[in-house]
Short mmCIF file of C-alpha atoms in Angstrom, two decimals:
data_model
loop_
_atom_site.label_atom_id
_atom_site.label_comp_id
_atom_site.label_asym_id
_atom_site.label_seq_id
_atom_site.Cartn_x
_atom_site.Cartn_y
_atom_site.Cartn_z
CA MET P 1 -22.81 -36.94 -87.92
CA THR P 2 -22.79 -33.84 -90.11
CA GLY P 3 -19.85 -31.49 -90.49
CA GLY P 4 -21.61 -29.03 -88.16
CA GLY P 5 -22.19 -31.76 -85.55
CA GLN P 6 -18.58 -32.87 -85.74
CA GLY P 7 -17.42 -29.28 -85.36
CA SER P 8 -19.57 -28.71 -82.27
CA LEU P 9 -18.25 -31.95 -80.71
CA GLN P 10 -14.72 -30.75 -81.27
CA ARG P 11 -15.56 -27.38 -79.73
CA VAL P 12 -17.05 -29.09 -76.65
CA ALA P 13 -13.91 -31.23 -76.31
CA GLN P 14 -11.72 -28.14 -76.63
CA VAL P 15 -13.73 -26.27 -73.99
CA ILE P 16 -13.51 -29.26 -71.60
CA ALA P 17 -9.75 -29.49 -72.14
CA LEU P 18 -9.33 -25.73 -71.60
CA VAL P 19 -11.43 -25.81 -68.42
CA GLY P 20 -9.34 -28.73 -67.14
CA VAL P 21 -6.06 -26.96 -67.83
CA ALA P 22 -7.36 -23.71 -66.29
CA ALA P 23 -8.53 -25.58 -63.17
CA LEU P 24 -5.13 -27.24 -62.71
CA LEU P 25 -3.35 -23.95 -63.26
CA GLY P 26 -5.62 -22.24 -60.74
CA LEU P 27 -4.94 -24.97 -58.20
CA LEU P 28 -1.20 -24.55 -58.69
CA ILE P 29 -1.38 -20.76 -58.28
CA TRP P 30 -3.54 -21.08 -55.16
CA ARG P 31 -1.17 -23.65 -53.64
CA VAL P 32 1.93 -21.58 -54.33
CA ALA P 33 0.61 -18.08 -53.67
CA PHE P 34 -2.14 -18.32 -51.09
CA LYS P 35 -1.82 -21.49 -49.07
CA ASP P 36 -0.22 -20.78 -45.73
CA ASN P 37 2.16 -23.66 -45.35
CA THR P 38 4.68 -22.01 -43.08
CA GLY P 39 5.10 -23.35 -39.58
CA ALA P 40 5.55 -21.31 -36.43
CA ALA P 41 9.33 -21.72 -36.75
CA ASP P 42 9.40 -19.73 -40.00
CA GLU P 43 7.30 -16.93 -38.53
CA LEU P 44 9.53 -16.86 -35.47
CA ALA P 45 12.62 -16.65 -37.69
CA ALA P 46 10.98 -13.75 -39.56
CA GLY P 47 10.76 -11.84 -36.27
CA LYS P 48 7.00 -12.20 -35.85
CA LEU P 49 5.29 -12.65 -32.51
CA VAL P 50 3.90 -16.17 -32.66
CA ASP P 51 1.63 -18.09 -30.32
CA ALA P 52 2.97 -21.58 -29.68
CA PRO P 53 0.73 -23.89 -31.77
CA ALA P 54 -1.65 -25.70 -29.45
CA PHE P 55 -1.75 -29.46 -29.15
CA THR P 56 -3.31 -32.12 -26.95
CA LEU P 57 -1.52 -35.46 -26.99
CA ASP P 58 -1.31 -38.68 -24.99
CA ARG P 59 1.32 -38.68 -22.29
CA LEU P 60 4.15 -41.19 -22.29
CA ASP P 61 5.47 -40.49 -18.79
CA ARG P 62 2.11 -41.44 -17.30
CA GLY P 63 -1.51 -41.95 -18.32
CA GLY P 64 -3.88 -39.33 -19.64
CA GLN P 65 -3.37 -36.47 -22.03
CA LEU P 66 -1.33 -33.30 -22.01
CA ALA P 67 -2.43 -30.02 -23.56
CA LEU P 68 0.10 -27.25 -24.11
CA ASP P 69 -2.56 -24.78 -22.97
CA ASP P 70 -2.56 -26.43 -19.53
CA LEU P 71 0.99 -25.14 -19.06
CA LYS P 72 0.08 -21.45 -19.51
CA GLY P 73 1.61 -19.47 -16.67
CA LYS P 74 4.78 -21.55 -16.88
CA ALA P 75 7.82 -21.21 -19.09
CA VAL P 76 8.11 -24.23 -21.38
CA VAL P 77 11.05 -25.69 -23.27
CA VAL P 78 9.42 -27.79 -25.99
CA ASN P 79 11.77 -30.45 -27.30
CA PHE P 80 10.81 -32.57 -30.34
CA TRP P 81 12.64 -35.88 -30.31
CA ALA P 82 12.48 -39.59 -31.20
CA SER P 83 14.17 -42.66 -29.76
CA TRP P 84 15.75 -43.49 -33.16
CA CYS P 85 17.39 -40.06 -33.36
CA ILE P 86 21.03 -40.31 -32.36
CA PRO P 87 21.65 -36.63 -31.38
CA CYS P 88 18.58 -36.90 -29.10
CA ARG P 89 20.60 -39.26 -26.92
CA ASP P 90 23.32 -36.65 -26.45
CA GLU P 91 20.98 -33.88 -25.34
CA ALA P 92 18.69 -35.95 -23.11
CA PRO P 93 20.89 -35.50 -19.98
CA VAL P 94 21.18 -31.73 -20.62
CA LEU P 95 17.40 -31.38 -20.84
CA GLN P 96 16.89 -33.47 -17.71
CA LYS P 97 19.39 -31.31 -15.76
CA THR P 98 17.71 -28.16 -17.06
CA TYR P 99 14.35 -29.43 -15.84
CA GLU P 100 15.75 -30.22 -12.39
CA ARG P 101 17.55 -26.87 -12.14
CA TYR P 102 14.69 -24.58 -13.24
CA ARG P 103 11.60 -26.52 -12.16
CA ASP P 104 11.19 -24.53 -8.96
CA ARG P 105 11.29 -21.27 -10.92
CA GLY P 106 8.32 -22.32 -13.00
CA LEU P 107 10.00 -23.87 -16.04
CA VAL P 108 8.83 -27.13 -17.60
CA VAL P 109 10.75 -29.15 -20.14
CA LEU P 110 8.17 -30.81 -22.36
CA GLY P 111 9.30 -33.62 -24.64
CA VAL P 112 7.24 -34.38 -27.75
CA ASP P 113 8.11 -37.82 -29.06
CA VAL P 114 7.40 -37.86 -32.81
CA ASN P 115 7.10 -40.71 -35.37
CA ASP P 116 8.20 -43.30 -32.88
CA PHE P 117 7.12 -46.57 -31.29
CA LYS P 118 5.74 -45.96 -27.82
CA ALA P 119 7.67 -48.88 -26.35
CA ASP P 120 10.96 -47.59 -27.79
CA ALA P 121 10.26 -44.10 -26.46
CA ARG P 122 9.57 -45.41 -22.96
CA ARG P 123 12.78 -47.47 -23.03
CA PHE P 124 14.67 -44.31 -24.07
CA MET P 125 13.12 -42.31 -21.22
CA LYS P 126 14.04 -44.99 -18.72
CA ARG P 127 17.58 -45.31 -20.04
CA TYR P 128 18.26 -41.56 -19.83
CA GLY P 129 16.38 -41.02 -16.57
CA ILE P 130 13.87 -38.60 -18.06
CA THR P 131 11.35 -37.40 -15.49
CA TYR P 132 9.96 -34.36 -17.30
CA PRO P 133 6.58 -34.69 -19.06
CA VAL P 134 6.64 -36.33 -22.48
CA ALA P 135 3.77 -36.29 -24.98
CA TYR P 136 3.44 -38.84 -27.79
CA ASP P 137 2.88 -37.71 -31.38
CA GLY P 138 3.24 -40.88 -33.42
CA LYS P 139 1.48 -39.35 -36.45
CA GLY P 140 3.68 -36.27 -36.45
CA SER P 141 0.64 -33.96 -36.30
CA THR P 142 2.65 -31.20 -34.56
CA VAL P 143 5.51 -31.17 -37.06
CA GLY P 144 3.87 -29.00 -39.75
CA LYS P 145 2.27 -26.49 -37.37
CA TRP P 146 5.50 -25.93 -35.47
CA GLY P 147 7.66 -26.02 -38.60
CA VAL P 148 9.91 -28.75 -37.23
CA ARG P 149 12.53 -29.63 -39.83
CA GLY P 150 14.35 -32.46 -38.09
CA PHE P 151 15.02 -34.11 -34.79
CA PRO P 152 15.84 -32.98 -32.23
CA GLU P 153 14.51 -29.44 -32.34
CA THR P 154 13.85 -27.19 -29.35
CA PHE P 155 11.57 -24.17 -28.88
CA PHE P 156 11.01 -21.80 -25.96
CA VAL P 157 7.52 -20.70 -24.87
CA ASP P 158 6.99 -17.91 -22.35
CA ARG P 159 4.38 -17.82 -19.60
CA THR P 160 1.77 -16.30 -21.92
CA GLY P 161 2.13 -19.07 -24.50
CA THR P 162 4.21 -17.06 -26.98
CA LEU P 163 7.31 -18.41 -28.71
CA VAL P 164 10.45 -16.55 -27.67
CA GLY P 165 14.15 -16.63 -28.48
CA GLU P 166 15.53 -18.73 -31.30
CA ARG P 167 14.70 -22.34 -31.90
CA ILE P 168 17.57 -24.80 -31.73
CA GLU P 169 17.88 -27.19 -34.66
CA GLY P 170 19.87 -30.24 -33.62
CA ALA P 171 20.98 -31.27 -30.18
CA VAL P 172 21.35 -28.81 -27.32
CA ASP P 173 25.09 -28.70 -26.99
CA ILE P 174 27.33 -26.90 -24.49
CA GLU P 175 29.86 -25.86 -27.13
CA ARG P 176 27.61 -25.15 -30.09
CA ASN P 177 24.46 -23.48 -28.81
CA ARG P 178 24.58 -23.16 -25.03
CA GLU P 179 24.20 -19.38 -25.27
CA THR P 180 21.09 -19.64 -27.45
CA PHE P 181 19.70 -22.25 -25.07
CA GLU P 182 20.27 -20.13 -21.96
CA ARG P 183 18.91 -17.00 -23.66
CA GLY P 184 15.77 -18.93 -24.66
CA ILE P 185 15.27 -20.09 -21.06
CA ALA P 186 15.80 -16.54 -19.72
CA LEU P 187 13.27 -15.10 -22.19
CA ALA P 188 10.75 -17.83 -21.43
CA LEU P 189 11.10 -17.24 -17.68
CA ALA P 190 10.90 -13.45 -17.95
CA ASP P 191 7.75 -11.98 -16.42
CA ALA P 192 4.99 -11.11 -18.83
CA PRO P 193 5.00 -7.39 -19.83
CA MET Y 1 -9.89 -92.13 -59.20
CA ARG Y 2 -9.92 -89.05 -61.41
CA ALA Y 3 -12.51 -87.43 -59.09
CA CYS Y 4 -10.25 -88.18 -56.13
CA PHE Y 5 -7.29 -86.40 -57.77
CA LEU Y 6 -9.49 -83.46 -58.63
CA VAL Y 7 -10.68 -83.13 -55.03
CA LEU Y 8 -7.06 -83.33 -53.77
CA PHE Y 9 -5.98 -80.71 -56.29
CA VAL Y 10 -8.76 -78.32 -55.26
CA VAL Y 11 -7.98 -78.83 -51.54
CA ALA Y 12 -4.26 -78.18 -52.16
CA LEU Y 13 -5.09 -75.06 -54.18
CA LEU Y 14 -7.37 -73.72 -51.45
CA ALA Y 15 -4.75 -74.42 -48.77
CA ALA Y 16 -2.09 -72.63 -50.78
CA THR Y 17 -4.40 -69.64 -51.31
CA ALA Y 18 -5.33 -69.52 -47.63
CA SER Y 19 -1.69 -69.62 -46.50
CA ALA Y 20 -0.82 -66.92 -49.00
CA VAL Y 21 -3.53 -64.67 -47.52
CA ALA Y 22 -2.58 -65.37 -43.91
CA ALA Y 23 1.18 -64.94 -44.29
CA PRO Y 24 2.26 -62.17 -46.65
CA SER Y 25 5.94 -61.68 -47.26
CA PRO Y 26 7.72 -58.80 -45.48
CA SER Y 27 8.43 -57.17 -48.84
CA ASP Y 28 4.69 -57.14 -49.70
CA LEU Y 29 3.96 -55.25 -46.51
CA GLU Y 30 6.95 -52.94 -46.92
CA ALA Y 31 5.55 -51.86 -50.29
CA GLU Y 32 2.15 -51.11 -48.74
CA LEU Y 33 3.33 -49.07 -45.77
CA VAL Y 34 4.80 -45.58 -45.63
CA CYS Y 35 7.71 -44.29 -43.59
CA PRO Y 36 6.23 -41.51 -41.37
CA THR Y 37 9.27 -39.24 -41.60
CA CYS Y 38 10.21 -39.48 -45.30
CA LYS Y 39 6.73 -40.33 -46.71
CA THR Y 40 8.01 -42.99 -49.13
CA THR Y 41 7.12 -46.66 -48.90
CA LEU Y 42 9.21 -48.66 -46.47
CA ASP Y 43 10.85 -50.71 -49.23
CA GLN Y 44 12.29 -47.47 -50.65
CA SER Y 45 13.33 -45.91 -47.38
CA ASP Y 46 16.42 -46.31 -45.28
CA ALA Y 47 15.36 -43.83 -42.58
CA PRO Y 48 15.93 -45.03 -38.99
CA ILE Y 49 12.20 -45.31 -38.26
CA ALA Y 50 11.65 -47.19 -41.56
CA ARG Y 51 14.38 -49.67 -40.60
CA LYS Y 52 12.73 -50.09 -37.21
CA MET Y 53 9.30 -50.63 -38.82
CA LYS Y 54 10.73 -53.27 -41.17
CA GLN Y 55 12.22 -55.04 -38.18
CA VAL Y 56 8.87 -54.95 -36.36
CA ILE Y 57 7.08 -56.32 -39.47
CA ARG Y 58 9.49 -59.25 -39.70
CA THR Y 59 9.19 -59.99 -35.99
CA ARG Y 60 5.39 -59.86 -36.03
CA LEU Y 61 5.23 -62.07 -39.15
CA SER Y 62 7.47 -64.65 -37.51
CA GLU Y 63 5.12 -64.56 -34.53
CA GLY Y 64 2.24 -65.45 -36.86
CA ALA Y 65 0.52 -62.06 -37.03
CA THR Y 66 -1.62 -61.43 -40.10
CA GLU Y 67 -1.23 -58.55 -42.53
CA LYS Y 68 -4.39 -56.96 -41.13
CA GLN Y 69 -3.12 -57.17 -37.56
CA ILE Y 70 0.27 -55.69 -38.42
CA LYS Y 71 -1.28 -52.83 -40.34
CA ALA Y 72 -3.72 -52.13 -37.49
CA GLU Y 73 -0.84 -52.06 -34.99
CA LEU Y 74 1.16 -49.63 -37.13
CA VAL Y 75 -1.88 -47.41 -37.72
CA ALA Y 76 -2.39 -47.31 -33.94
CA GLN Y 77 1.17 -45.99 -33.54
CA PHE Y 78 1.58 -43.74 -36.57
CA GLY Y 79 -1.96 -42.98 -37.77
CA PRO Y 80 -3.79 -43.92 -41.00
CA GLY Y 81 -1.20 -42.05 -43.11
CA VAL Y 82 1.11 -45.03 -42.67
CA ILE Y 83 -0.96 -47.03 -45.19
CA ALA Y 84 0.22 -46.28 -48.74
CA GLU Y 85 -3.18 -46.82 -50.38
CA PRO Y 86 -5.71 -44.05 -49.73
CA PRO Y 87 -8.76 -45.24 -47.76
CA LYS Y 88 -11.81 -46.22 -49.80
CA SER Y 89 -14.14 -43.96 -47.83
CA GLY Y 90 -14.94 -40.29 -47.28
CA PHE Y 91 -13.00 -37.65 -49.17
CA ASP Y 92 -10.16 -40.10 -49.93
CA LEU Y 93 -12.57 -42.11 -52.07
CA LEU Y 94 -12.00 -39.42 -54.72
CA ALA Y 95 -8.44 -40.71 -55.17
CA TRP Y 96 -10.00 -43.94 -56.50
CA LEU Y 97 -12.99 -42.46 -58.35
CA VAL Y 98 -11.34 -39.56 -60.20
CA PRO Y 99 -8.90 -41.70 -62.25
CA LEU Y 100 -11.76 -44.09 -63.13
CA ALA Y 101 -13.97 -41.16 -64.15
CA ILE Y 102 -11.17 -39.69 -66.29
CA LEU Y 103 -10.60 -43.09 -67.92
CA ALA Y 104 -14.34 -43.51 -68.62
CA GLY Y 105 -14.61 -39.94 -69.93
CA GLY Y 106 -11.57 -40.47 -72.18
CA ALA Y 107 -13.01 -43.72 -73.56
CA LEU Y 108 -16.35 -42.01 -74.24
CA GLY Y 109 -14.58 -39.10 -75.93
CA VAL Y 110 -12.49 -41.39 -78.17
CA GLY Y 111 -15.63 -43.40 -79.01
CA ALA Y 112 -17.57 -40.24 -79.89
CA ILE Y 113 -14.77 -38.91 -82.11
CA ALA Y 114 -14.38 -42.27 -83.90
CA TRP Y 115 -18.15 -42.44 -84.44
CA GLY Y 116 -18.11 -38.89 -85.82
CA TRP Y 117 -15.29 -39.70 -88.28
CA ARG Y 118 -17.11 -42.80 -89.48
CA ARG Y 119 -20.32 -40.85 -90.03
CA ARG Y 120 -18.47 -38.08 -91.86
CA ARG Y 121 -16.75 -40.52 -94.25
CA ARG Y 122 -20.10 -42.17 -95.00
CA ASP Y 123 -21.76 -38.82 -95.64
CA GLU Y 124 -18.99 -37.55 -97.89
CA ALA Y 125 -20.06 -37.16 -101.56
CA PRO Y 126 -18.49 -39.72 -103.97
CA ALA Y 127 -15.65 -38.40 -106.11
CA GLU Y 128 -16.76 -36.70 -109.31
CA PRO Y 129 -16.04 -38.70 -112.56
CA LEU Y 130 -13.12 -37.47 -114.64
CA ASP Y 131 -13.63 -35.49 -117.78
CA PRO Y 132 -13.63 -38.08 -120.71
CA ALA Y 133 -10.91 -36.16 -122.55
CA LEU Y 134 -8.74 -36.05 -119.44
CA GLU Y 135 -9.34 -39.74 -118.80
CA ARG Y 136 -8.29 -40.63 -122.37
CA ARG Y 137 -5.16 -38.52 -122.01
CA LEU Y 138 -4.34 -40.17 -118.66
CA ASP Y 139 -4.76 -43.69 -120.18
CA ALA Y 140 -2.48 -42.73 -123.07
CA GLU Y 141 0.15 -41.37 -120.71
CA LEU Y 142 0.03 -44.53 -118.61
CA GLU Y 143 0.31 -46.81 -121.63
CA ARG Y 144 3.33 -44.86 -122.83
CA TYR Y 145 4.83 -45.09 -119.38
CA ASP Y 146 4.26 -48.90 -119.26
CA ALA Y 147 5.82 -49.32 -122.68
#
């Protein structure tokens, strides 16, 4: 190869390397600046009006599937939990009592069992006498959309399907967050404007 | 007699291979499966669900389940993301092809550069002979140095 040929080969290699670096840099900028990777929880915390992210999942309490959209017209307390989560055991009786107390007023407690074995989840439900509907999300497909950071975590959805109140990270607890819990229920039950 | 030993050896080797395929060790499987909450392989995770999955793997292996069966059962519960290796189909195939393409491209590039260097050295003009006066002076200097 002549000196000119060698030089052009080097130039081609340099251009390829530059294009590669530019592509990676572009990907990084796009990922950081433009990709919307915030869940509903972050938007809710920022004071935005957020529709509860839709999902359709298999039911654990009985056969068939459950879509969040099917519950429009009702107030919904959405509780993300797992049988291996220790604080979930503490709040299970509180959620069951809430369901029994407010059911006639049009409130549904909806459990979403995440990253769990179905058999373990059913044992948990039996042990804690859970009778409210429970959907199974073994893959954790709801976690990102809702912005769930850990288990348990509880959200409140009003009759129009909009998230209201503040979400509760950790177990629903009489001493720690009872006020937030009751305010969330009241907002969810409030009539649509 | 020698043929008999050879046949026995081959049969034993095949049996050992077959048993190795049918019954992987729990640690093999733990390195190939991902904890759904922390997204690391099970052997590197101590999350509650990872501990539970390890327990299920050990139980199913002791029951005689194969690696394929166990993986299928876990995929049914937690989805395909529970397998550490990306699938060799669809868009995920890129995860396998891109590194190979980069490796092949790199090898081609190195080959092309090496070929270019070789050609350039061959094409380079031979060094010009020294001026006779300079050569004589250099010889004299070297002789004096040796002495």
